[in-house]
Structure formats: C-alpha cells, structure tokens
C-alpha cells in the first residue's frame, strides 16, 4: 500500500469527522435556539396524574411521554398494584424538589399545553420514562429502552400501554355519564389515595 494512498485515506477520514462534528454543532445550535424560543412558564404547579400538571385552570401535559391513568392497574411479581397512583406519586416527588419550570411546545386537542418541564436541570419528562413510570410517546426512546432493560417501574411486570388501556376503557371515560364517574373516581382517588406511595 503506497504512502500516498494511506495519506489520502487519512485525509478522507478526517474530512468525514469534520463533517460529522459540523452536523452535530448545527443540531445543537438548532436545539438551543428552539429551547430559547419556547414559552417559559413558572408557577406553583400541582400534580394531577403521572404526566399532567395544573395551575388553576391552566393544564400542562408533559410532552413526549404517556403515563398510566389514575385508575389503571398493572402487574408485578408481587401482584397487581395501582400503577397510575404510583406514577402520579413519582411525579409528585420529583416536582416537590423545586418549582417546576415548563417550556411550552404547543397544545393538544383538549386544549392542554404540551411542555417539557424541569426542576433545576432535571427533565421531569425524561426522568419519568427513565424510571419506568411512563412510556415513550414520540420522544425519550433510549430512556424507555434503559428502563425496560433494568425492569424499572412499569417494566417490573406486565402492563397495558396507557393508550391501549384508554382504548379498552373508553366507555368509562368518553361517554357523558362515564366522564362524570371518571371525574368522581379521580377526586376520590385524590382524597383517599393521596398518601399511597411506594416509589
């Protein structure tokens, strides 16, 4: 192999490396600019469930994730448990570490703000998925793979993905009478189960 050929290969490899670094820099800059342009909200948010916060009439849905519903039951080696309550309690514990700061990305079809929320530098969205108390819903794929591999949270046993659970329980949630009973259940759950925690 000639020295000229070897040198040419090295220069091509160096060129590819520079190109990769340039793309990485552009992606980082775009991400930073998008982050800076998002509307920032800070308030005394209350945790509603495993992926929702509220402040008065303002409701925030944590974007890119899906947590089990309050009424949802999941399985584990020790038996069935209220995974929706566990997810809510985990988010409550995270949010209690400081005032959440949320960056709004838009609204969903129900008019809720879609946002990524932080306490300090910790992303609540990412942490919920990494801990196994929410699943990826368009983002945080590697956090879900990690949680699944280490059998964290929901992944300790069998469970229905929240969107699948909602589909099979739509009669309870979507009908007019169902919404009334669902709302009543959520209030009763909040009053009587708020102290349940096994994070």
Tab-separated table of N, CA, C and O in Angstrom, residues 39-128:
chain	number	residue	atom	x	y	z
A	39	UNK	N	-42.099	29.225	24.901
A	39	UNK	CA	-42.681	29.980	26.013
A	39	UNK	C	-42.328	29.288	27.331
A	39	UNK	O	-42.467	28.076	27.471
A	40	UNK	N	-41.870	30.064	28.306
A	40	UNK	CA	-41.475	29.505	29.591
A	40	UNK	C	-42.520	29.845	30.640
A	40	UNK	O	-42.940	30.983	30.767
A	41	UNK	N	-42.949	28.829	31.382
A	41	UNK	CA	-43.924	29.011	32.444
A	41	UNK	C	-43.340	28.574	33.773
A	41	UNK	O	-42.750	27.505	33.876
A	42	UNK	N	-43.504	29.397	34.774
A	42	UNK	CA	-43.144	29.013	36.138
A	42	UNK	C	-44.332	29.357	37.026
A	42	UNK	O	-44.870	30.449	36.950
A	43	UNK	N	-44.749	28.414	37.820
A	43	UNK	CA	-45.902	28.616	38.689
A	43	UNK	C	-45.896	27.552	39.776
A	43	UNK	O	-45.065	26.640	39.773
A	44	UNK	N	-46.838	27.681	40.688
A	44	UNK	CA	-46.979	26.676	41.743
A	44	UNK	C	-47.841	25.543	41.204
A	44	UNK	O	-49.013	25.415	41.525
A	45	UNK	N	-47.236	24.723	40.337
A	45	UNK	CA	-47.968	23.660	39.680
A	45	UNK	C	-48.313	22.539	40.655
A	45	UNK	O	-47.523	22.190	41.525
A	46	UNK	N	-49.509	21.983	40.473
A	46	UNK	CA	-49.953	20.820	41.232
A	46	UNK	C	-49.951	19.601	40.303
A	46	UNK	O	-50.325	19.707	39.132
A	47	UNK	N	-49.549	18.467	40.820
A	47	UNK	CA	-49.520	17.244	40.023
A	47	UNK	C	-50.926	16.658	39.951
A	47	UNK	O	-51.571	16.432	40.982
A	48	UNK	N	-51.412	16.402	38.747
A	48	UNK	CA	-52.739	15.836	38.535
A	48	UNK	C	-52.650	14.313	38.425
A	48	UNK	O	-53.376	13.576	39.087
A	49	UNK	N	-51.765	13.863	37.547
A	49	UNK	CA	-51.530	12.425	37.388
A	49	UNK	C	-50.090	12.241	36.926
A	49	UNK	O	-49.278	13.167	37.070
A	50	UNK	N	-49.769	11.064	36.385
A	50	UNK	CA	-48.386	10.773	36.065
A	50	UNK	C	-47.767	11.571	34.943
A	50	UNK	O	-46.544	11.549	34.775
A	51	UNK	N	-48.569	12.299	34.161
A	51	UNK	CA	-47.990	13.115	33.092
A	51	UNK	C	-48.698	14.456	32.930
A	51	UNK	O	-48.664	15.058	31.863
A	52	UNK	N	-49.337	14.929	34.003
A	52	UNK	CA	-50.064	16.202	33.918
A	52	UNK	C	-49.849	17.056	35.159
A	52	UNK	O	-49.797	16.544	36.281
A	53	UNK	N	-49.750	18.363	34.915
A	53	UNK	CA	-49.654	19.356	35.983
A	53	UNK	C	-50.743	20.392	35.755
A	53	UNK	O	-51.279	20.525	34.659
A	54	UNK	N	-51.079	21.132	36.796
A	54	UNK	CA	-52.036	22.219	36.606
A	54	UNK	C	-51.732	23.351	37.562
A	54	UNK	O	-51.111	23.178	38.617
A	55	UNK	N	-52.174	24.537	37.139
A	55	UNK	CA	-52.108	25.722	37.974
A	55	UNK	C	-53.389	26.496	37.728
A	55	UNK	O	-53.551	27.120	36.693
A	56	UNK	N	-54.332	26.400	38.649
A	56	UNK	CA	-55.639	26.988	38.427
A	56	UNK	C	-56.330	26.275	37.287
A	56	UNK	O	-56.449	25.046	37.281
A	57	UNK	N	-56.764	27.039	36.269
A	57	UNK	CA	-57.432	26.442	35.106
A	57	UNK	C	-56.441	26.010	34.029
A	57	UNK	O	-56.838	25.410	33.035
A	58	UNK	N	-55.176	26.328	34.218
A	58	UNK	CA	-54.170	26.001	33.214
A	58	UNK	C	-53.658	24.580	33.430
A	58	UNK	O	-53.189	24.237	34.512
A	59	UNK	N	-53.760	23.765	32.401
A	59	UNK	CA	-53.368	22.353	32.485
A	59	UNK	C	-52.194	22.100	31.561
A	59	UNK	O	-52.188	22.540	30.412
A	60	UNK	N	-51.176	21.406	32.052
A	60	UNK	CA	-49.991	21.090	31.266
A	60	UNK	C	-49.862	19.581	31.122
A	60	UNK	O	-49.934	18.853	32.103
A	61	UNK	N	-49.682	19.143	29.894
A	61	UNK	CA	-49.440	17.725	29.591
A	61	UNK	C	-47.967	17.585	29.242
A	61	UNK	O	-47.466	18.292	28.371
A	62	UNK	N	-47.253	16.720	29.959
A	62	UNK	CA	-45.835	16.522	29.677
A	62	UNK	C	-45.676	15.876	28.301
A	62	UNK	O	-46.159	14.769	28.067
A	63	UNK	N	-45.014	16.565	27.407
A	63	UNK	CA	-44.943	16.150	26.012
A	63	UNK	C	-43.956	15.001	25.832
A	63	UNK	O	-42.947	14.892	26.535
A	64	UNK	N	-44.266	14.114	24.878
A	64	UNK	CA	-43.351	13.042	24.518
A	64	UNK	C	-43.412	11.811	25.390
A	64	UNK	O	-42.664	10.858	25.166
A	65	UNK	N	-44.320	11.808	26.384
A	65	UNK	CA	-44.433	10.658	27.276
A	65	UNK	C	-45.907	10.314	27.484
A	65	UNK	O	-46.793	11.103	27.168
A	66	UNK	N	-46.152	9.135	28.026
A	66	UNK	CA	-47.516	8.710	28.343
A	66	UNK	C	-47.446	7.878	29.624
A	66	UNK	O	-46.763	6.854	29.665
A	67	UNK	N	-48.105	8.338	30.664
A	67	UNK	CA	-48.102	7.645	31.952
A	67	UNK	C	-49.429	6.926	32.153
A	67	UNK	O	-50.449	7.324	31.579
A	68	UNK	N	-49.450	5.884	32.962
A	68	UNK	CA	-50.710	5.171	33.204
A	68	UNK	C	-51.755	6.070	33.844
A	68	UNK	O	-51.429	6.995	34.588
A	69	UNK	N	-53.014	5.795	33.516
A	69	UNK	CA	-54.116	6.553	34.092
A	69	UNK	C	-54.261	6.231	35.583
A	69	UNK	O	-53.861	5.162	36.044
A	70	UNK	N	-54.852	7.182	36.310
A	70	UNK	CA	-55.006	7.029	37.758
A	70	UNK	C	-55.675	5.708	38.114
A	70	UNK	O	-55.296	5.036	39.072
A	71	UNK	N	-56.648	5.285	37.324
A	71	UNK	CA	-57.410	4.080	37.640
A	71	UNK	C	-56.750	2.800	37.120
A	71	UNK	O	-57.233	1.694	37.381
A	72	UNK	N	-55.631	2.938	36.422
A	72	UNK	CA	-55.030	1.780	35.764
A	72	UNK	C	-54.336	0.852	36.768
A	72	UNK	O	-53.685	1.298	37.705
A	73	UNK	N	-54.491	-0.438	36.529
A	73	UNK	CA	-53.868	-1.485	37.348
A	73	UNK	C	-52.810	-2.198	36.508
A	73	UNK	O	-53.046	-2.495	35.337
A	74	UNK	N	-51.648	-2.460	37.088
A	74	UNK	CA	-50.574	-3.167	36.395
A	74	UNK	C	-50.140	-4.375	37.223
A	74	UNK	O	-50.490	-4.500	38.395
A	75	UNK	N	-49.382	-5.249	36.597
A	75	UNK	CA	-48.930	-6.452	37.270
A	75	UNK	C	-47.466	-6.376	37.660
A	75	UNK	O	-46.676	-5.667	37.037
A	76	UNK	N	-47.102	-7.117	38.701
A	76	UNK	CA	-45.714	-7.218	39.138
A	76	UNK	C	-45.516	-8.601	39.742
A	76	UNK	O	-46.498	-9.312	40.019
A	77	UNK	N	-44.274	-9.033	39.978
A	77	UNK	CA	-44.046	-10.339	40.613
A	77	UNK	C	-44.727	-10.466	41.977
A	77	UNK	O	-45.040	-11.572	42.420
A	78	UNK	N	-44.972	-9.326	42.631
A	78	UNK	CA	-45.620	-9.352	43.954
A	78	UNK	C	-47.143	-9.244	43.865
A	78	UNK	O	-47.829	-9.287	44.889
A	79	UNK	N	-47.670	-9.069	42.652
A	79	UNK	CA	-49.112	-8.963	42.478
A	79	UNK	C	-49.505	-7.666	41.805
A	79	UNK	O	-48.653	-6.839	41.468
A	80	UNK	N	-50.803	-7.486	41.585
A	80	UNK	CA	-51.303	-6.276	40.937
A	80	UNK	C	-51.154	-5.067	41.852
A	80	UNK	O	-51.196	-5.188	43.079
A	81	UNK	N	-50.994	-3.913	41.225
A	81	UNK	CA	-50.862	-2.675	42.000
A	81	UNK	C	-51.394	-1.514	41.169
A	81	UNK	O	-51.568	-1.627	39.957
A	82	UNK	N	-51.665	-0.407	41.821
A	82	UNK	CA	-52.205	0.783	41.153
A	82	UNK	C	-51.050	1.570	40.528
A	82	UNK	O	-50.498	2.477	41.141
A	83	UNK	N	-50.708	1.207	39.303
A	83	UNK	CA	-49.564	1.854	38.656
A	83	UNK	C	-49.839	3.326	38.342
A	83	UNK	O	-48.908	4.147	38.315
A	84	UNK	N	-51.107	3.683	38.104
A	84	UNK	CA	-51.428	5.093	37.870
A	84	UNK	C	-51.152	5.942	39.093
A	84	UNK	O	-50.647	7.070	38.986
A	85	UNK	N	-51.467	5.405	40.272
A	85	UNK	CA	-51.181	6.112	41.523
A	85	UNK	C	-49.669	6.204	41.729
A	85	UNK	O	-49.147	7.254	42.127
A	86	UNK	N	-48.958	5.115	41.438
A	86	UNK	CA	-47.505	5.105	41.608
A	86	UNK	C	-46.842	6.140	40.699
A	86	UNK	O	-45.920	6.839	41.112
A	87	UNK	N	-47.301	6.209	39.447
A	87	UNK	CA	-46.734	7.176	38.505
A	87	UNK	C	-46.983	8.601	38.982
A	87	UNK	O	-46.091	9.458	38.946
A	88	UNK	N	-48.211	8.863	39.446
A	88	UNK	CA	-48.527	10.196	39.955
A	88	UNK	C	-47.665	10.547	41.167
A	88	UNK	O	-47.141	11.652	41.284
A	89	UNK	N	-47.484	9.592	42.071
A	89	UNK	CA	-46.690	9.847	43.264
A	89	UNK	C	-45.218	10.077	42.930
A	89	UNK	O	-44.542	10.881	43.579
A	90	UNK	N	-44.730	9.368	41.903
A	90	UNK	CA	-43.344	9.572	41.490
A	90	UNK	C	-43.158	10.982	40.938
A	90	UNK	O	-42.189	11.678	41.281
A	91	UNK	N	-44.098	11.428	40.085
A	91	UNK	CA	-44.024	12.787	39.548
A	91	UNK	C	-44.165	13.809	40.670
A	91	UNK	O	-43.466	14.832	40.683
A	92	UNK	N	-45.023	13.546	41.620
A	92	UNK	CA	-45.206	14.450	42.754
A	92	UNK	C	-43.893	14.601	43.535
A	92	UNK	O	-43.529	15.712	43.943
A	93	UNK	N	-43.191	13.474	43.729
A	93	UNK	CA	-41.910	13.521	44.448
A	93	UNK	C	-40.875	14.327	43.667
A	93	UNK	O	-40.114	15.113	44.239
A	94	UNK	N	-40.836	14.139	42.339
A	94	UNK	CA	-39.904	14.908	41.515
A	94	UNK	C	-40.211	16.405	41.582
A	94	UNK	O	-39.312	17.235	41.745
A	95	UNK	N	-41.501	16.741	41.450
A	95	UNK	CA	-41.909	18.149	41.421
A	95	UNK	C	-41.713	18.832	42.770
A	95	UNK	O	-41.589	20.061	42.836
A	96	UNK	N	-41.672	18.053	43.846
A	96	UNK	CA	-41.529	18.643	45.183
A	96	UNK	C	-40.107	19.111	45.464
A	96	UNK	O	-39.856	19.776	46.464
A	97	UNK	N	-39.169	18.778	44.588
A	97	UNK	CA	-37.770	19.163	44.794
A	97	UNK	C	-37.497	20.615	44.448
A	97	UNK	O	-36.405	21.127	44.686
A	98	UNK	N	-38.466	21.281	43.846
A	98	UNK	CA	-38.312	22.681	43.479
A	98	UNK	C	-39.474	23.111	42.615
A	98	UNK	O	-40.327	22.302	42.264
A	99	UNK	N	-39.519	24.396	42.265
A	99	UNK	CA	-40.607	24.908	41.434
A	99	UNK	C	-40.398	24.472	39.990
A	99	UNK	O	-39.383	24.836	39.377
A	100	UNK	N	-41.319	23.673	39.419
A	100	UNK	CA	-41.151	23.260	38.021
A	100	UNK	C	-41.148	24.446	37.061
A	100	UNK	O	-41.874	25.422	37.249
A	101	UNK	N	-40.314	24.350	36.066
A	101	UNK	CA	-40.212	25.354	35.004
A	101	UNK	C	-40.528	24.647	33.700
A	101	UNK	O	-39.844	23.686	33.343
A	102	UNK	N	-41.565	25.079	33.011
A	102	UNK	CA	-42.061	24.358	31.839
A	102	UNK	C	-41.871	25.169	30.566
A	102	UNK	O	-42.098	26.384	30.550
A	103	UNK	N	-41.458	24.487	29.500
A	103	UNK	CA	-41.253	25.106	28.199
A	103	UNK	C	-42.307	24.562	27.235
A	103	UNK	O	-42.307	23.389	26.895
A	104	UNK	N	-43.196	25.438	26.829
A	104	UNK	CA	-44.377	25.052	26.050
A	104	UNK	C	-44.024	24.848	24.584
A	104	UNK	O	-43.329	25.665	23.975
A	105	UNK	N	-44.530	23.739	24.007
A	105	UNK	CA	-44.294	23.426	22.599
A	105	UNK	C	-45.568	23.493	21.763
A	105	UNK	O	-45.519	23.325	20.550
A	106	UNK	N	-46.713	23.705	22.389
A	106	UNK	CA	-47.967	23.764	21.652
A	106	UNK	C	-49.120	23.328	22.538
A	106	UNK	O	-49.018	23.352	23.765
A	107	UNK	N	-50.212	22.934	21.897
A	107	UNK	CA	-51.398	22.462	22.623
A	107	UNK	C	-51.876	21.157	22.009
A	107	UNK	O	-51.678	20.902	20.815
A	108	UNK	N	-52.519	20.327	22.848
A	108	UNK	CA	-53.116	19.105	22.313
A	108	UNK	C	-54.573	19.368	21.948
A	108	UNK	O	-55.073	20.491	22.074
A	109	UNK	N	-55.280	18.331	21.487
A	109	UNK	CA	-56.653	18.506	21.008
A	109	UNK	C	-57.626	18.860	22.120
A	109	UNK	O	-58.741	19.295	21.860
A	110	UNK	N	-57.197	18.683	23.382
A	110	UNK	CA	-58.048	19.032	24.512
A	110	UNK	C	-57.753	20.436	25.043
A	110	UNK	O	-58.323	20.856	26.035
A	111	UNK	N	-56.839	21.133	24.382
A	111	UNK	CA	-56.504	22.481	24.803
A	111	UNK	C	-55.452	22.547	25.890
A	111	UNK	O	-55.145	23.643	26.381
A	112	UNK	N	-54.880	21.399	26.252
A	112	UNK	CA	-53.832	21.405	27.270
A	112	UNK	C	-52.512	21.851	26.646
A	112	UNK	O	-52.231	21.542	25.489
A	113	UNK	N	-51.704	22.556	27.417
A	113	UNK	CA	-50.393	22.957	26.952
A	113	UNK	C	-49.467	21.738	26.949
A	113	UNK	O	-49.435	20.978	27.916
A	114	UNK	N	-48.732	21.559	25.868
A	114	UNK	CA	-47.750	20.483	25.774
A	114	UNK	C	-46.391	21.074	26.113
A	114	UNK	O	-45.964	22.053	25.498
A	115	UNK	N	-45.714	20.492	27.086
A	115	UNK	CA	-44.477	21.114	27.549
A	115	UNK	C	-43.493	20.094	28.087
A	115	UNK	O	-43.866	18.995	28.510
A	116	UNK	N	-42.227	20.483	28.055
A	116	UNK	CA	-41.201	19.762	28.802
A	116	UNK	C	-40.936	20.575	30.057
A	116	UNK	O	-40.713	21.787	29.982
A	117	UNK	N	-40.974	19.919	31.196
A	117	UNK	CA	-40.836	20.622	32.469
A	117	UNK	C	-39.577	20.165	33.197
A	117	UNK	O	-39.194	18.995	33.134
A	118	UNK	N	-38.966	21.099	33.884
A	118	UNK	CA	-37.721	20.845	34.593
A	118	UNK	C	-37.831	21.280	36.043
A	118	UNK	O	-38.547	22.232	36.373
A	119	UNK	N	-37.122	20.575	36.901
A	119	UNK	CA	-36.824	21.074	38.244
A	119	UNK	C	-35.308	21.153	38.295
A	119	UNK	O	-34.631	20.125	38.245
A	120	UNK	N	-34.786	22.361	38.320
A	120	UNK	CA	-33.360	22.537	38.141
A	120	UNK	C	-32.994	22.116	36.732
A	120	UNK	O	-33.601	22.556	35.761
A	121	UNK	N	-32.040	21.208	36.592
A	121	UNK	CA	-31.632	20.707	35.281
A	121	UNK	C	-32.245	19.348	34.962
A	121	UNK	O	-31.952	18.760	33.923
A	122	UNK	N	-33.102	18.856	35.865
A	122	UNK	CA	-33.721	17.544	35.664
A	122	UNK	C	-35.008	17.666	34.865
A	122	UNK	O	-35.933	18.371	35.272
A	123	UNK	N	-35.074	16.988	33.733
A	123	UNK	CA	-36.290	16.956	32.928
A	123	UNK	C	-37.262	15.965	33.561
A	123	UNK	O	-36.955	14.774	33.679
A	124	UNK	N	-38.424	16.453	33.969
A	124	UNK	CA	-39.431	15.570	34.555
A	124	UNK	C	-39.888	14.534	33.529
A	124	UNK	O	-40.105	13.364	33.866
A	125	UNK	N	-40.037	14.966	32.278
A	125	UNK	CA	-40.466	14.060	31.205
A	125	UNK	C	-39.497	12.887	31.074
A	125	UNK	O	-39.905	11.725	31.109
A	126	UNK	N	-38.216	13.206	30.908
A	126	UNK	CA	-37.208	12.170	30.716
A	126	UNK	C	-37.065	11.282	31.939
A	126	UNK	O	-36.917	10.061	31.825
A	127	UNK	N	-37.140	11.894	33.123
A	127	UNK	CA	-36.945	11.128	34.351
A	127	UNK	C	-38.070	10.124	34.581
A	127	UNK	O	-37.837	9.012	35.046
A	128	UNK	N	-39.298	10.508	34.245
A	128	UNK	CA	-40.432	9.589	34.384
A	128	UNK	C	-40.252	8.354	33.505
A	128	UNK	O	-40.526	7.234	33.940
